[in-house]
């Protein structure tokens, strides 16, 4: 992760339960990271919304709208997204509510990889997504970290989202990431996430 920040809360990919970030170059002001507790978000849902969420599945894809999420990304970052991150496009069905394999706690599994909800239109999915996501991003369910060079942050990605605040102008921000391979999300009724589409991008033809 380098300068440019993000403009929306996100999860690391669902197969990386324990991400690690290390602050390398930190701007004099700004560039904080905000984490959201998605278990607390689930618990704060009214009972009818909990029931709805527990019965919903979402299509996640690595081919999301990168320009909307990273509007100030550099040309190099956009190239890396196109040529590396989305060199193979995945679409996977994940439960909207996942059960933590160690604690048994339930949490909302959302973030910017979500494309739509299974069985719903894109329009309906967008409205419903914003409703659930509002519980994730409410200040009562978040914590904010002010980085210093050398800081290391480790968190449980199975019950969090995170957001790098893009408020440091032209200053540089470099944060290195490492991740640990992990478990497959499981729904409240015991079903496991499943990849539905996996396809390599076709190389563009030369003019």
mmCIF file of C-alpha atoms in Angstrom:
data_model
loop_
_atom_site.group_PDB
_atom_site.id
_atom_site.type_symbol
_atom_site.label_atom_id
_atom_site.label_comp_id
_atom_site.label_asym_id
_atom_site.label_seq_id
_atom_site.Cartn_x
_atom_site.Cartn_y
_atom_site.Cartn_z
ATOM 1 C CA UNK A 1 0.000 0.000 0.000
ATOM 2 C CA UNK A 2 1.497 3.334 -1.039
ATOM 3 C CA UNK A 3 0.406 6.948 -1.315
ATOM 4 C CA UNK A 4 -3.091 7.539 -2.643
ATOM 5 C CA UNK A 5 -5.191 6.040 0.122
ATOM 6 C CA UNK A 6 -8.623 4.516 -0.323
ATOM 7 C CA UNK A 7 -12.033 6.115 -0.373
ATOM 8 C CA UNK A 8 -14.137 3.337 1.107
ATOM 9 C CA UNK A 9 -14.003 0.720 3.829
ATOM 10 C CA UNK A 10 -12.697 -2.582 2.667
ATOM 11 C CA UNK A 11 -11.840 -6.076 3.733
ATOM 12 C CA UNK A 12 -8.656 -7.738 2.732
ATOM 13 C CA UNK A 13 -9.451 -10.759 0.512
ATOM 14 C CA UNK A 14 -11.501 -13.308 2.443
ATOM 15 C CA UNK A 15 -8.754 -15.952 2.224
ATOM 16 C CA UNK A 16 -6.374 -13.786 4.275
ATOM 17 C CA UNK A 17 -7.601 -13.930 7.888
ATOM 18 C CA UNK A 18 -4.535 -12.319 9.510
ATOM 19 C CA UNK A 19 -3.146 -9.338 7.564
ATOM 20 C CA UNK A 20 -0.083 -7.498 8.862
ATOM 21 C CA UNK A 21 0.759 -3.877 8.008
ATOM 22 C CA UNK A 22 4.055 -2.134 8.731
ATOM 23 C CA UNK A 23 4.414 1.636 8.502
ATOM 24 C CA UNK A 24 7.464 2.550 6.415
ATOM 25 C CA UNK A 25 6.947 6.157 5.295
ATOM 26 C CA UNK A 26 4.288 8.067 7.211
ATOM 27 C CA UNK A 27 3.105 11.611 6.346
ATOM 28 C CA UNK A 28 3.515 14.337 8.958
ATOM 29 C CA UNK A 29 -0.249 14.644 9.197
ATOM 30 C CA UNK A 30 -3.062 12.373 8.019
ATOM 31 C CA UNK A 31 -2.953 8.865 6.602
ATOM 32 C CA UNK A 32 -4.612 7.191 9.589
ATOM 33 C CA UNK A 33 -6.221 3.765 9.276
ATOM 34 C CA UNK A 34 -9.708 3.109 10.630
ATOM 35 C CA UNK A 35 -10.813 -0.417 11.528
ATOM 36 C CA UNK A 36 -14.444 -1.456 11.860
ATOM 37 C CA UNK A 37 -15.626 -4.311 14.071
ATOM 38 C CA UNK A 38 -18.007 -6.296 11.851
ATOM 39 C CA UNK A 39 -19.096 -8.528 14.748
ATOM 40 C CA UNK A 40 -20.243 -5.432 16.646
ATOM 41 C CA UNK A 41 -21.937 -4.268 13.436
ATOM 42 C CA UNK A 42 -23.871 -7.529 13.200
ATOM 43 C CA UNK A 43 -24.843 -7.391 16.867
ATOM 44 C CA UNK A 44 -26.157 -3.839 16.465
ATOM 45 C CA UNK A 45 -28.567 -4.846 13.666
ATOM 46 C CA UNK A 46 -32.275 -4.909 14.584
ATOM 47 C CA UNK A 47 -33.620 -8.473 14.736
ATOM 48 C CA UNK A 48 -35.407 -8.325 11.325
ATOM 49 C CA UNK A 49 -32.203 -7.132 9.622
ATOM 50 C CA UNK A 50 -30.178 -9.865 11.345
ATOM 51 C CA UNK A 51 -32.583 -12.455 9.971
ATOM 52 C CA UNK A 52 -32.374 -10.949 6.484
ATOM 53 C CA UNK A 53 -28.573 -10.770 6.556
ATOM 54 C CA UNK A 54 -28.265 -14.366 7.764
ATOM 55 C CA UNK A 55 -30.171 -15.557 4.708
ATOM 56 C CA UNK A 56 -28.302 -13.459 2.139
ATOM 57 C CA UNK A 57 -25.293 -14.441 0.036
ATOM 58 C CA UNK A 58 -23.163 -12.012 -1.928
ATOM 59 C CA UNK A 59 -21.080 -12.291 -5.076
ATOM 60 C CA UNK A 60 -17.541 -11.042 -4.360
ATOM 61 C CA UNK A 61 -15.044 -10.343 -7.137
ATOM 62 C CA UNK A 62 -11.515 -9.005 -7.338
ATOM 63 C CA UNK A 63 -12.592 -7.133 -10.508
ATOM 64 C CA UNK A 64 -14.325 -4.340 -8.620
ATOM 65 C CA UNK A 65 -14.528 -0.655 -9.585
ATOM 66 C CA UNK A 66 -10.947 0.296 -8.721
ATOM 67 C CA UNK A 67 -11.298 3.847 -10.023
ATOM 68 C CA UNK A 68 -14.198 4.516 -7.639
ATOM 69 C CA UNK A 69 -12.374 3.060 -4.643
ATOM 70 C CA UNK A 70 -8.968 4.589 -5.457
ATOM 71 C CA UNK A 71 -9.754 7.780 -7.424
ATOM 72 C CA UNK A 72 -6.273 9.211 -6.761
ATOM 73 C CA UNK A 73 -4.309 6.048 -7.519
ATOM 74 C CA UNK A 74 -1.161 6.497 -9.587
ATOM 75 C CA UNK A 75 -0.772 5.132 -13.112
ATOM 76 C CA UNK A 76 1.571 2.493 -11.688
ATOM 77 C CA UNK A 77 -1.016 1.395 -9.127
ATOM 78 C CA UNK A 78 -3.752 1.203 -11.770
ATOM 79 C CA UNK A 79 -1.455 -0.859 -14.006
ATOM 80 C CA UNK A 80 -0.698 -3.248 -11.143
ATOM 81 C CA UNK A 81 -4.435 -3.670 -10.496
ATOM 82 C CA UNK A 82 -5.136 -4.477 -14.157
ATOM 83 C CA UNK A 83 -2.117 -6.664 -14.886
ATOM 84 C CA UNK A 84 -1.548 -8.435 -11.566
ATOM 85 C CA UNK A 85 -4.452 -8.214 -9.124
ATOM 86 C CA UNK A 86 -7.102 -8.945 -11.771
ATOM 87 C CA UNK A 87 -4.996 -11.049 -14.157
ATOM 88 C CA UNK A 88 -7.351 -13.864 -13.133
ATOM 89 C CA UNK A 89 -10.896 -12.783 -12.314
ATOM 90 C CA UNK A 90 -12.692 -14.592 -9.490
ATOM 91 C CA UNK A 91 -16.354 -14.516 -8.542
ATOM 92 C CA UNK A 92 -17.153 -16.210 -5.256
ATOM 93 C CA UNK A 93 -20.386 -16.564 -3.302
ATOM 94 C CA UNK A 94 -19.894 -15.649 0.354
ATOM 95 C CA UNK A 95 -22.473 -15.533 3.153
ATOM 96 C CA UNK A 96 -23.315 -12.016 4.285
ATOM 97 C CA UNK A 97 -23.087 -13.314 7.847
ATOM 98 C CA UNK A 98 -20.139 -15.588 8.560
ATOM 99 C CA UNK A 99 -19.423 -17.602 11.687
ATOM 100 C CA UNK A 100 -15.954 -17.185 13.167
ATOM 101 C CA UNK A 101 -14.231 -20.608 13.186
ATOM 102 C CA UNK A 102 -12.602 -20.037 16.592
ATOM 103 C CA UNK A 103 -15.025 -17.911 18.607
ATOM 104 C CA UNK A 104 -18.340 -18.857 16.991
ATOM 105 C CA UNK A 105 -19.222 -15.156 16.778
ATOM 106 C CA UNK A 106 -21.201 -13.880 13.816
ATOM 107 C CA UNK A 107 -20.043 -10.941 11.707
ATOM 108 C CA UNK A 108 -20.989 -9.122 8.514
ATOM 109 C CA UNK A 109 -18.878 -10.075 5.483
ATOM 110 C CA UNK A 110 -19.107 -7.107 3.115
ATOM 111 C CA UNK A 111 -16.513 -4.639 1.748
ATOM 112 C CA UNK A 112 -15.615 -3.350 -1.698
ATOM 113 C CA UNK A 113 -15.326 -6.822 -3.245
ATOM 114 C CA UNK A 114 -19.141 -7.176 -3.120
ATOM 115 C CA UNK A 115 -20.739 -6.925 -6.558
ATOM 116 C CA UNK A 116 -24.336 -7.844 -5.760
ATOM 117 C CA UNK A 117 -26.496 -10.069 -3.589
ATOM 118 C CA UNK A 118 -27.558 -13.445 -4.937
ATOM 119 C CA UNK A 119 -31.111 -13.304 -6.297
ATOM 120 C CA UNK A 120 -31.321 -9.494 -6.236
ATOM 121 C CA UNK A 121 -30.838 -6.894 -8.940
ATOM 122 C CA UNK A 122 -27.776 -4.650 -8.966
ATOM 123 C CA UNK A 123 -29.958 -1.691 -7.961
ATOM 124 C CA UNK A 124 -31.629 -3.471 -5.042
ATOM 125 C CA UNK A 125 -28.276 -4.925 -3.982
ATOM 126 C CA UNK A 126 -26.711 -1.460 -3.873
ATOM 127 C CA UNK A 127 -29.426 -0.059 -1.609
ATOM 128 C CA UNK A 128 -29.322 -3.041 0.722
ATOM 129 C CA UNK A 129 -25.526 -3.000 0.791
ATOM 130 C CA UNK A 130 -25.495 0.644 1.887
ATOM 131 C CA UNK A 131 -27.944 -0.163 4.676
ATOM 132 C CA UNK A 132 -25.843 -2.996 6.095
ATOM 133 C CA UNK A 133 -22.591 -1.114 5.523
ATOM 134 C CA UNK A 134 -23.875 1.846 7.534
ATOM 135 C CA UNK A 135 -23.803 -0.374 10.626
ATOM 136 C CA UNK A 136 -20.198 -1.313 9.880
ATOM 137 C CA UNK A 137 -18.998 2.276 9.531
ATOM 138 C CA UNK A 138 -20.885 3.847 12.431
ATOM 139 C CA UNK A 139 -18.300 5.482 14.746
ATOM 140 C CA UNK A 140 -19.326 3.303 17.707
ATOM 141 C CA UNK A 141 -18.000 0.244 15.834
ATOM 142 C CA UNK A 142 -14.668 1.730 14.742
ATOM 143 C CA UNK A 143 -11.184 2.498 16.044
ATOM 144 C CA UNK A 144 -8.698 4.910 14.440
ATOM 145 C CA UNK A 145 -4.913 4.414 14.378
ATOM 146 C CA UNK A 146 -2.422 7.267 13.940
ATOM 147 C CA UNK A 147 0.645 5.733 12.295
ATOM 148 C CA UNK A 148 4.276 6.286 13.179
ATOM 149 C CA UNK A 149 7.135 4.866 11.117
ATOM 150 C CA UNK A 150 7.909 1.345 12.309
ATOM 151 C CA UNK A 151 4.403 0.633 13.647
ATOM 152 C CA UNK A 152 3.053 -2.857 12.958
ATOM 153 C CA UNK A 153 -0.684 -3.569 12.900
ATOM 154 C CA UNK A 154 -2.101 -7.107 13.017
ATOM 155 C CA UNK A 155 -5.821 -7.832 12.974
ATOM 156 C CA UNK A 156 -8.384 -10.566 12.458
ATOM 157 C CA UNK A 157 -9.754 -9.935 8.978
ATOM 158 C CA UNK A 158 -12.608 -12.381 9.617
ATOM 159 C CA UNK A 159 -14.334 -9.785 11.812
ATOM 160 C CA UNK A 160 -13.122 -6.407 10.537
ATOM 161 C CA UNK A 161 -13.041 -3.931 7.699
ATOM 162 C CA UNK A 162 -10.419 -1.208 7.341
ATOM 163 C CA UNK A 163 -10.052 2.179 5.684
ATOM 164 C CA UNK A 164 -6.945 4.262 4.938
ATOM 165 C CA UNK A 165 -7.882 7.937 5.233
ATOM 166 C CA UNK A 166 -6.720 9.872 2.170
ATOM 167 C CA UNK A 167 -6.083 13.254 3.785
ATOM 168 C CA UNK A 168 -2.342 13.767 3.356
ATOM 169 C CA UNK A 169 -2.198 15.588 0.028
ATOM 170 C CA UNK A 170 1.025 15.113 -1.950
ATOM 171 C CA UNK A 171 2.972 13.606 0.969
ATOM 172 C CA UNK A 172 4.202 10.035 0.644
ATOM 173 C CA UNK A 173 2.644 7.171 2.593
ATOM 174 C CA UNK A 174 4.130 3.696 2.305
ATOM 175 C CA UNK A 175 2.703 0.817 4.314
ATOM 176 C CA UNK A 176 3.887 -2.716 3.574
ATOM 177 C CA UNK A 177 1.495 -5.652 3.817
ATOM 178 C CA UNK A 178 1.893 -9.357 4.516
ATOM 179 C CA UNK A 179 -0.977 -11.814 4.769
ATOM 180 C CA UNK A 180 -1.604 -15.325 6.062
ATOM 181 C CA UNK A 181 -3.580 -17.864 4.039
ATOM 182 C CA UNK A 182 -6.769 -18.844 5.805
ATOM 183 C CA UNK A 183 -10.071 -20.640 6.137
ATOM 184 C CA UNK A 184 -13.160 -20.553 3.919
ATOM 185 C CA UNK A 185 -16.081 -18.498 5.316
ATOM 186 C CA UNK A 186 -18.998 -20.525 6.688
ATOM 187 C CA UNK A 187 -22.607 -19.340 6.968
ATOM 188 C CA UNK A 188 -24.912 -19.641 9.979
ATOM 189 C CA UNK A 189 -26.369 -22.850 8.501
ATOM 190 C CA UNK A 190 -22.958 -24.414 7.883
ATOM 191 C CA UNK A 191 -22.590 -23.798 4.146
ATOM 192 C CA UNK A 192 -19.165 -22.818 2.858
ATOM 193 C CA UNK A 193 -18.279 -20.099 0.377
ATOM 194 C CA UNK A 194 -17.815 -21.339 -3.183
ATOM 195 C CA UNK A 195 -16.029 -19.903 -6.211
ATOM 196 C CA UNK A 196 -18.463 -19.781 -9.144
ATOM 197 C CA UNK A 197 -16.268 -18.154 -11.821
ATOM 198 C CA UNK A 198 -12.519 -18.197 -12.370
ATOM 199 C CA UNK A 199 -11.246 -16.839 -15.654
ATOM 200 C CA UNK A 200 -7.974 -15.459 -16.972
ATOM 201 C CA UNK A 201 -8.149 -12.110 -18.718
ATOM 202 C CA UNK A 202 -7.687 -12.122 -22.477
ATOM 203 C CA UNK A 203 -4.680 -10.076 -23.506
ATOM 204 C CA UNK A 204 -5.574 -6.974 -25.503
ATOM 205 C CA UNK A 205 -4.684 -7.173 -29.184
ATOM 206 C CA UNK A 206 -2.109 -4.782 -30.544
ATOM 207 C CA UNK A 207 -3.485 -2.082 -32.859
#
